[in-house]
């Protein structure tokens, strides 16, 4: 009887130990599953920012307009640039152009176009993506803000084409380097290219920008409906968020120093 009792006791202890081991393994599995879910959640959080950017183009468009306002403030600080803006038909603003965009088809930056109205005011922004500079970004120069001042209807009409246009000699458009123009070595041309980064265009007189593409997605998100560049340029649509930028351009193009 005593031996039988010891056998039963050992069997009970073994069963209890097996139960403890099983529960430990189950807890570890749950912990791993939880940590895996946490990791997945973390990955979602890490990628959520880019997902949000893709899902919320209106916010990206609004940020681009806000960034362009700072560029206009820089333009306004240059008296001769203010003279150009008074005579200009429009301006294509690129808040940040990257020097990595030297290859064919490279994406250089994101810009927006505003055109002057008959009453001297400025249209709402039309969104564009900018390709590569045909000349510029000399060794040691970093990218930065750009502004392309459109001096005549020929330059404006080139940009009114919906996709893959160019402001360059190949397109029959003369684009002059602002730094050279400021030194009085060139005329006004069709377009004057200004850069907020010293040395970006080097010492050349004429430059060019290729692969300029109308961004329908951002434009649609910004105005809430599908519009062509010409419809926006006509001044028939608006977004209140763009008013500070339009007003700053108005001030820069009507006030002399």
mmCIF file of C-alpha atoms in Angstrom, residues 58 67 128 229 236:
data_model
loop_
_atom_site.group_PDB
_atom_site.id
_atom_site.type_symbol
_atom_site.label_atom_id
_atom_site.label_comp_id
_atom_site.label_asym_id
_atom_site.label_seq_id
_atom_site.Cartn_x
_atom_site.Cartn_y
_atom_site.Cartn_z
ATOM 1 C CA UNK A 58 -4.427 68.009 -49.451
ATOM 2 C CA UNK A 67 6.721 76.786 -47.958
ATOM 3 C CA UNK A 128 3.799 70.784 -60.581
ATOM 4 C CA UNK A 229 -4.051 74.559 -65.268
ATOM 5 C CA UNK A 236 -12.360 81.159 -61.266
#
